[in-house]
Coordinates of C-alpha atoms and ligand atoms in Angstrom, one line a residue:
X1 CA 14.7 19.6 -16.8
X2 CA 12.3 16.5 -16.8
X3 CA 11.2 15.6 -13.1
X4 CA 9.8 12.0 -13.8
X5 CA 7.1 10.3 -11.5
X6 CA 6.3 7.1 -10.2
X7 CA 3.9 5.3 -8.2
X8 CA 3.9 1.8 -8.2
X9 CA 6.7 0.0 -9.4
X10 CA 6.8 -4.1 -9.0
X11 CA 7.3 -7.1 -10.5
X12 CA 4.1 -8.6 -9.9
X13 CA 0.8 -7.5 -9.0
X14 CA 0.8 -10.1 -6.2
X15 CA -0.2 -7.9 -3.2
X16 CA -1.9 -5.2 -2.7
X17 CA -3.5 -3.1 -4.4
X18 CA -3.4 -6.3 -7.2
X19 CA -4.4 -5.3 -10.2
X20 CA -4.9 -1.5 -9.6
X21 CA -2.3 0.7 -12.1
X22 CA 1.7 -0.2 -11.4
X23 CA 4.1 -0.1 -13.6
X24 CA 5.8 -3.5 -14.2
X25 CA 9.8 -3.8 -12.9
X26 CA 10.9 -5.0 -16.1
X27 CA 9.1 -2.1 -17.9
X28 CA 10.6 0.4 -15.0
X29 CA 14.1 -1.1 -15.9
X30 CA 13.9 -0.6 -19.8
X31 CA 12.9 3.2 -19.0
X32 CA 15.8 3.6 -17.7
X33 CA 17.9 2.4 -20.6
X34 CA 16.0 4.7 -22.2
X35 CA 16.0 7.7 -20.0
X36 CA 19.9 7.4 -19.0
X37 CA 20.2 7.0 -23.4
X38 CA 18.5 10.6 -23.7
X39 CA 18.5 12.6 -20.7
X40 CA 21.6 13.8 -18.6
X41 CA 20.1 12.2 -15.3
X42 CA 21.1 14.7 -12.6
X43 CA 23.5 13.4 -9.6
X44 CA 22.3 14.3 -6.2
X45 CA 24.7 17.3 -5.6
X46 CA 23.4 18.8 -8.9
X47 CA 20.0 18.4 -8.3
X48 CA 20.2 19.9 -4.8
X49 CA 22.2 22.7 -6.1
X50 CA 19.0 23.6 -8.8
X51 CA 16.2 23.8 -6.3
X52 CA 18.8 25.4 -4.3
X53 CA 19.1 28.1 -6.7
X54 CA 22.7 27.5 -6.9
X55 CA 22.6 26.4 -10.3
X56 CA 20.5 26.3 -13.6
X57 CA 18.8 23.4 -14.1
X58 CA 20.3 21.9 -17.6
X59 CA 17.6 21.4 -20.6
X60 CA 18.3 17.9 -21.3
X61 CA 18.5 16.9 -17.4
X62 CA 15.8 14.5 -15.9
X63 CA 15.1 13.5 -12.0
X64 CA 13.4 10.7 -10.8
X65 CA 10.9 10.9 -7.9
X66 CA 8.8 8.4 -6.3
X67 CA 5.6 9.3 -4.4
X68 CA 3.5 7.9 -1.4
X69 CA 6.1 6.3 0.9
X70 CA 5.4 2.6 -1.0
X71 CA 7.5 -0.6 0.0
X72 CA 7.7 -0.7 -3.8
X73 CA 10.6 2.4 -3.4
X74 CA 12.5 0.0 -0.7
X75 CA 12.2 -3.8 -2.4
X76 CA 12.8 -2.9 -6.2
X77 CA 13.4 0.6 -6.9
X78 CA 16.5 1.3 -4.8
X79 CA 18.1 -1.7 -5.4
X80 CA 17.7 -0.9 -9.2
X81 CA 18.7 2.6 -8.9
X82 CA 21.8 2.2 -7.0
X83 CA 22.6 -0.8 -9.3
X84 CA 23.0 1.8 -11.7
X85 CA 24.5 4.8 -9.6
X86 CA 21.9 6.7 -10.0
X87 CA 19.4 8.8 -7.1
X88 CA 15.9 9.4 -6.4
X89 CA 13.7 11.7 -4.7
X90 CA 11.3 10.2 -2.4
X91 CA 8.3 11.7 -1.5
X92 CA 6.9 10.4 1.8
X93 CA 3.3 10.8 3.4
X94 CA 4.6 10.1 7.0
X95 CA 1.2 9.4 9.1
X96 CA 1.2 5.8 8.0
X97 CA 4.4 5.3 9.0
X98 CA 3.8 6.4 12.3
X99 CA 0.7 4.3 12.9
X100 CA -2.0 6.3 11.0
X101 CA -3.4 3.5 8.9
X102 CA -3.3 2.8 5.2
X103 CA -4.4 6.1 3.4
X104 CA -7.9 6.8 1.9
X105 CA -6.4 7.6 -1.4
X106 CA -4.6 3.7 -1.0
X107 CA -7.4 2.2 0.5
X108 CA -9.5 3.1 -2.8
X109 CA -6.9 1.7 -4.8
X110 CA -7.1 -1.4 -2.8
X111 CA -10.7 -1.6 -3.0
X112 CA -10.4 -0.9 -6.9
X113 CA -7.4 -3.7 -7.4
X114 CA -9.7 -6.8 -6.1
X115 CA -13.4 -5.8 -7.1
X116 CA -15.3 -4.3 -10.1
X117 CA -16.2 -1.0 -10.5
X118 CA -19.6 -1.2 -10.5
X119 CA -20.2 -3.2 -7.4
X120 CA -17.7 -0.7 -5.5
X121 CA -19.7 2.5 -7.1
X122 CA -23.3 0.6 -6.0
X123 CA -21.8 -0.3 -2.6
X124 CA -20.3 3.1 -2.3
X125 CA -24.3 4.8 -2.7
X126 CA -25.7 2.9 -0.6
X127 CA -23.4 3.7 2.0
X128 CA -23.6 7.6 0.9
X129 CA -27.5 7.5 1.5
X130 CA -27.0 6.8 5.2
X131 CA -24.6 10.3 5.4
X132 CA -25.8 13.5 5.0
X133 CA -23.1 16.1 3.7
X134 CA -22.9 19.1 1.5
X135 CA -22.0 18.7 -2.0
X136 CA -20.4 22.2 -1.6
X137 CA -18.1 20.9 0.9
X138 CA -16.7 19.1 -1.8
X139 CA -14.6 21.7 -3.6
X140 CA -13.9 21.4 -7.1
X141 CA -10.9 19.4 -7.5
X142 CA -10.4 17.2 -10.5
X143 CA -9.2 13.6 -10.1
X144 CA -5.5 13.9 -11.6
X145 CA -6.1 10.5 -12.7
X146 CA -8.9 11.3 -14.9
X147 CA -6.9 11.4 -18.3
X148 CA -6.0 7.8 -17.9
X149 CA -9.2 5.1 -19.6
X150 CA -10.4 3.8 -16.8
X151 CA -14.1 3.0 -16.5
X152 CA -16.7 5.2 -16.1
X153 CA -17.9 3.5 -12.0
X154 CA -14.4 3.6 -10.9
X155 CA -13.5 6.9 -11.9
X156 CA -16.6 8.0 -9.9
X157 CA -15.7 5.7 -7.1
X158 CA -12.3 7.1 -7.1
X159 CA -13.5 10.8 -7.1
X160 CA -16.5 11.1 -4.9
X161 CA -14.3 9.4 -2.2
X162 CA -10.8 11.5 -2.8
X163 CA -12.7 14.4 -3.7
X164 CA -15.8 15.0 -2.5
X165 CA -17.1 13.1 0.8
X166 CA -15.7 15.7 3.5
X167 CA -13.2 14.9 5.2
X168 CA -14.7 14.5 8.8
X169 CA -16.8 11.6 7.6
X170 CA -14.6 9.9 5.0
X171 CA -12.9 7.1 7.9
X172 CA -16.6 6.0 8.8
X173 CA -17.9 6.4 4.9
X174 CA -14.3 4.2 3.9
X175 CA -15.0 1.5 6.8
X176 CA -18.6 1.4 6.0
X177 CA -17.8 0.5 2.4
X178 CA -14.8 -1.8 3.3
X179 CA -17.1 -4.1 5.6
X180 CA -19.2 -5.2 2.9
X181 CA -15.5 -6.7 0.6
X182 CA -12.7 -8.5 2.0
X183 CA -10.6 -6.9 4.7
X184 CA -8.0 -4.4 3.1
X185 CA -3.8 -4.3 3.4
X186 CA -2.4 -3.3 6.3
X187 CA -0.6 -0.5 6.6
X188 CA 3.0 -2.6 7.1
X189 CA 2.7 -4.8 4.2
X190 CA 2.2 -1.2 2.1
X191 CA 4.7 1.3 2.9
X192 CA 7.6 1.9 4.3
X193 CA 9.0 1.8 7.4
X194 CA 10.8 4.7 9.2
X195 CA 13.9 2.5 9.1
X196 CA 14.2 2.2 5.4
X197 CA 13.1 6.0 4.5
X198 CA 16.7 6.4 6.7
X199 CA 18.2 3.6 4.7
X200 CA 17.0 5.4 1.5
X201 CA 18.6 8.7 2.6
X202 CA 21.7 6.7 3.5
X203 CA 21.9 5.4 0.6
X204 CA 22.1 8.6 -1.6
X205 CA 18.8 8.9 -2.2
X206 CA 16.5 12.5 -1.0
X207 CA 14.0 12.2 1.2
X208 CA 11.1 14.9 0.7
X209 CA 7.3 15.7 2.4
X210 CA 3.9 14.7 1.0
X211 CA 2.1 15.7 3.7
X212 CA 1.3 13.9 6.9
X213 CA -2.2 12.5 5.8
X214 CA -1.7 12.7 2.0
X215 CA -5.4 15.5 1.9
X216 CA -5.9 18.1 -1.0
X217 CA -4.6 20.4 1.1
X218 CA -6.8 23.4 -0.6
X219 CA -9.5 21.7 1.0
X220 CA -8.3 22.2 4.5
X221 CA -8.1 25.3 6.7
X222 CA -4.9 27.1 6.8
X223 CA -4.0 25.7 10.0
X224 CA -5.1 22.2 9.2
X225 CA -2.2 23.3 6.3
X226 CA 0.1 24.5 8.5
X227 CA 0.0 21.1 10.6
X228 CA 0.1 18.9 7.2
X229 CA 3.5 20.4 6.5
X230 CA 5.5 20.8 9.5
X231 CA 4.6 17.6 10.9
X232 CA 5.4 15.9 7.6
X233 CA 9.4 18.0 7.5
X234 CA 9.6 17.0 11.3
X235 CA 8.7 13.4 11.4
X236 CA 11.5 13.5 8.4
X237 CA 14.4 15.2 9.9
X238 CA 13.8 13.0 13.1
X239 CA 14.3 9.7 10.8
X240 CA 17.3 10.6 8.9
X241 CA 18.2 13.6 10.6
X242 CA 18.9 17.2 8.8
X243 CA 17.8 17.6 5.3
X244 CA 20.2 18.7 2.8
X245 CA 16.9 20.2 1.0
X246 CA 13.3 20.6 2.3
X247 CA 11.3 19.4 -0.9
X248 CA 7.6 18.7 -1.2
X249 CA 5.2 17.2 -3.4
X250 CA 1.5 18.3 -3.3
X251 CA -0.8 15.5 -2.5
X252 CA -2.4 14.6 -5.7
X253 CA -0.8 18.0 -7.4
X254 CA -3.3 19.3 -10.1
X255 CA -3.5 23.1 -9.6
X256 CA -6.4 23.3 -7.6
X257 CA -5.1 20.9 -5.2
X258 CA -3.0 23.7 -3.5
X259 CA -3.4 27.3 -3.2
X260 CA -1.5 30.4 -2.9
X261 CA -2.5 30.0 1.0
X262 CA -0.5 26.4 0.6
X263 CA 2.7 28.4 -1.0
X264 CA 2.8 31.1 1.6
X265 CA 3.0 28.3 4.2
X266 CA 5.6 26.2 2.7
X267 CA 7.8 29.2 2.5
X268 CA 7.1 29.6 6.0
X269 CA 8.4 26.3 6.4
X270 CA 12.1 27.4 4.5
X271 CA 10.5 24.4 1.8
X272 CA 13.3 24.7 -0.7
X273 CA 11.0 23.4 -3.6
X274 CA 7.8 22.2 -4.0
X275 CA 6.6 19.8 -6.7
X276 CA 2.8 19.4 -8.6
X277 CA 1.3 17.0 -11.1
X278 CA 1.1 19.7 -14.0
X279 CA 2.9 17.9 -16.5
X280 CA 5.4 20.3 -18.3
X281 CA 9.5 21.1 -18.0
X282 CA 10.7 22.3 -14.9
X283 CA 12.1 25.1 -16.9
X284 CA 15.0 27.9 -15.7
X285 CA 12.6 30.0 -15.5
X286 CA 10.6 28.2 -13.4
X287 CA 13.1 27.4 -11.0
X288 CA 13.7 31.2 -10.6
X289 CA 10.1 32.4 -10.4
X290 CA 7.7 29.8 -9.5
X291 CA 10.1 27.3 -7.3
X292 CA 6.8 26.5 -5.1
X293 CA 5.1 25.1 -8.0
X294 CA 7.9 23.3 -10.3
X295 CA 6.0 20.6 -13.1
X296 CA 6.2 17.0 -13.1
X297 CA 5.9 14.6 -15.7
X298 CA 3.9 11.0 -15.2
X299 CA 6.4 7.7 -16.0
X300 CA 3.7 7.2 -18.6
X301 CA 4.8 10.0 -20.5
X302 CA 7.9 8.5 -21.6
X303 CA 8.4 5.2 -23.6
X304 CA 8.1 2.1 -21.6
X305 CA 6.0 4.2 -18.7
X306 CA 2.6 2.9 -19.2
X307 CA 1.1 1.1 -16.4
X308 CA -0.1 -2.0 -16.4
X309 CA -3.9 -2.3 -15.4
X310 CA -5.4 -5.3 -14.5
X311 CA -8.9 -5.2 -13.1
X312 CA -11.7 -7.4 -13.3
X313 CA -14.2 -6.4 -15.1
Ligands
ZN401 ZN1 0.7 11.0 -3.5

């Protein structure tokens, strides 16, 4: 099985984060055609039945997912998808939706959509200088985005402030460099409301957990883990009542964005499935033995999947 994922999908980089990566509706829509020409695309019942372990997840099969709760998944991608009777999984950080604020890893997108990298990597440093922290607080994550050409400032930009300013300072360290630019999206005009992840779910769709806060979750202590996945399964099943699978997807996803620590607790949790960013099949045997770690492939790995990016300079 191919489990595909998206991000952004729109028809127009018209709000935020602008010109930051998104993949273009027109493009999403001729991936399709191509995916429904080549793959089986799984219905719902079939796909819940594989990461039930009630049935073996067919070779040519493909899923869909969507990550990070984006209005995107409401406004374009439903409306396509059910237009061609097909279903989703949708991969939800809940603590915006509950009146957390836009996300760290969104407001760097938003940042990176409407200024240059350079100027955002200066401002960034000069903000750093007035924060002391650890470097070894920092783990050693990679940025999962690293294997896309983006430019040397922003990927720096992008990983010193997903990766490596601790967590306990990253809202001040964020605001401080957000004061100096334009004032960023709110946190309604960028994600979903609890009222259409229930609409989604109503509509056929499957409704999983990316965390509460969207952290690498290997950087947190295991009760700080604990509290990222619970909370995420229970804000869930109080919006669109039970799940007919517990499913999540690991905030960013690489492998050393979770740890065997982060396993043992989603099994705790009776998680069903859990989903990374490793880019390979979601084989049988995968789905027998390692069901807490099941591969993902990027849109862009498929024909028509590449994102547009359009930055200034
Ligand atoms: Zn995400």
């Amino acid at each position: 099985m191919r489990v595909v994922t998206y991000h952004y999908v729109r028809p127009s980089p018209d709000r935020p984060p602008h010109g930051y990566y998104h993949l273009a509706l027109d493009d999403f829509r001729r991936q399709l055609d191509h995916l429904e020409a080549e793959y089986d695309l799984l219905d719902r019942e079939s796909f819940l039945d594989c990461v039930t372990g009630n049935r073996v997840p067919p070779a040519d099969a493909a899923v869909l997912t969507f990550d990070d709760g984006l209005v995107d998944h409401y406004e374009w991608v439903l409306p396509e998808l059910a237009s061609r009777d097909l279903f989703g999984v949708f991969f939800v950080p809940t603590g915006p939706l509950v009146g957390e604020g836009v996300l760290p890893v969104h407001r760097v997108h938003s940042l990176a959509g409407r200024h240059s990298a350079t100027e955002l990597r200066d401002a960034l440093f000069d903000v750093l200088a007035r924060y002391e922290f650890a470097e070894s607080d920092a783990g050693t994550a990679d940025d999962p985005y690293e294997g896309r050409q983006t430019d040397d400032a922003l990927t720096t930009f992008k990983r010193v402030l997903n990766f490596v300013v601790p967590y306990d300072r990253l809202g001040d360290v964020l605001g401080d460099v957000e004061s100096r630019f334009e004032t960023g999206p709110s946190a309604d005009e960028y994600y979903l409301s609890p009222e259409q992840v229930r609409e989604l779910h109503d509509a056929g769709m499957v409704v999983g957990a990316h965390s509460v806060n969207h952290p690498v979750l290997s950087r947190l202590s295991s009760a700080q883990q604990r509290e990222e996945i619970t909370d995420s399964f229970e804000s869930l099943a109080e919006w669109v009542g039970d799940l007919p699978a517990k499913l999540f997807a690991y905030p960013y996803g690489t492998d050393q964005t979770f740890s065997a620590e982060t396993k043992r607790l989603l099994e705790a949790a009776d998680c069903d499935a859990a989903f990374t960013m490793i880019s390979a099949r979601a084989t049988p045997g995968r789905f027998r033995n390692s069901r807490l770690a099941l591969p993902r492939m990027d849109c862009n790995e498929f024909p028509h999947g590449g994102a547009t990016f359009d930055l200034e300079a």
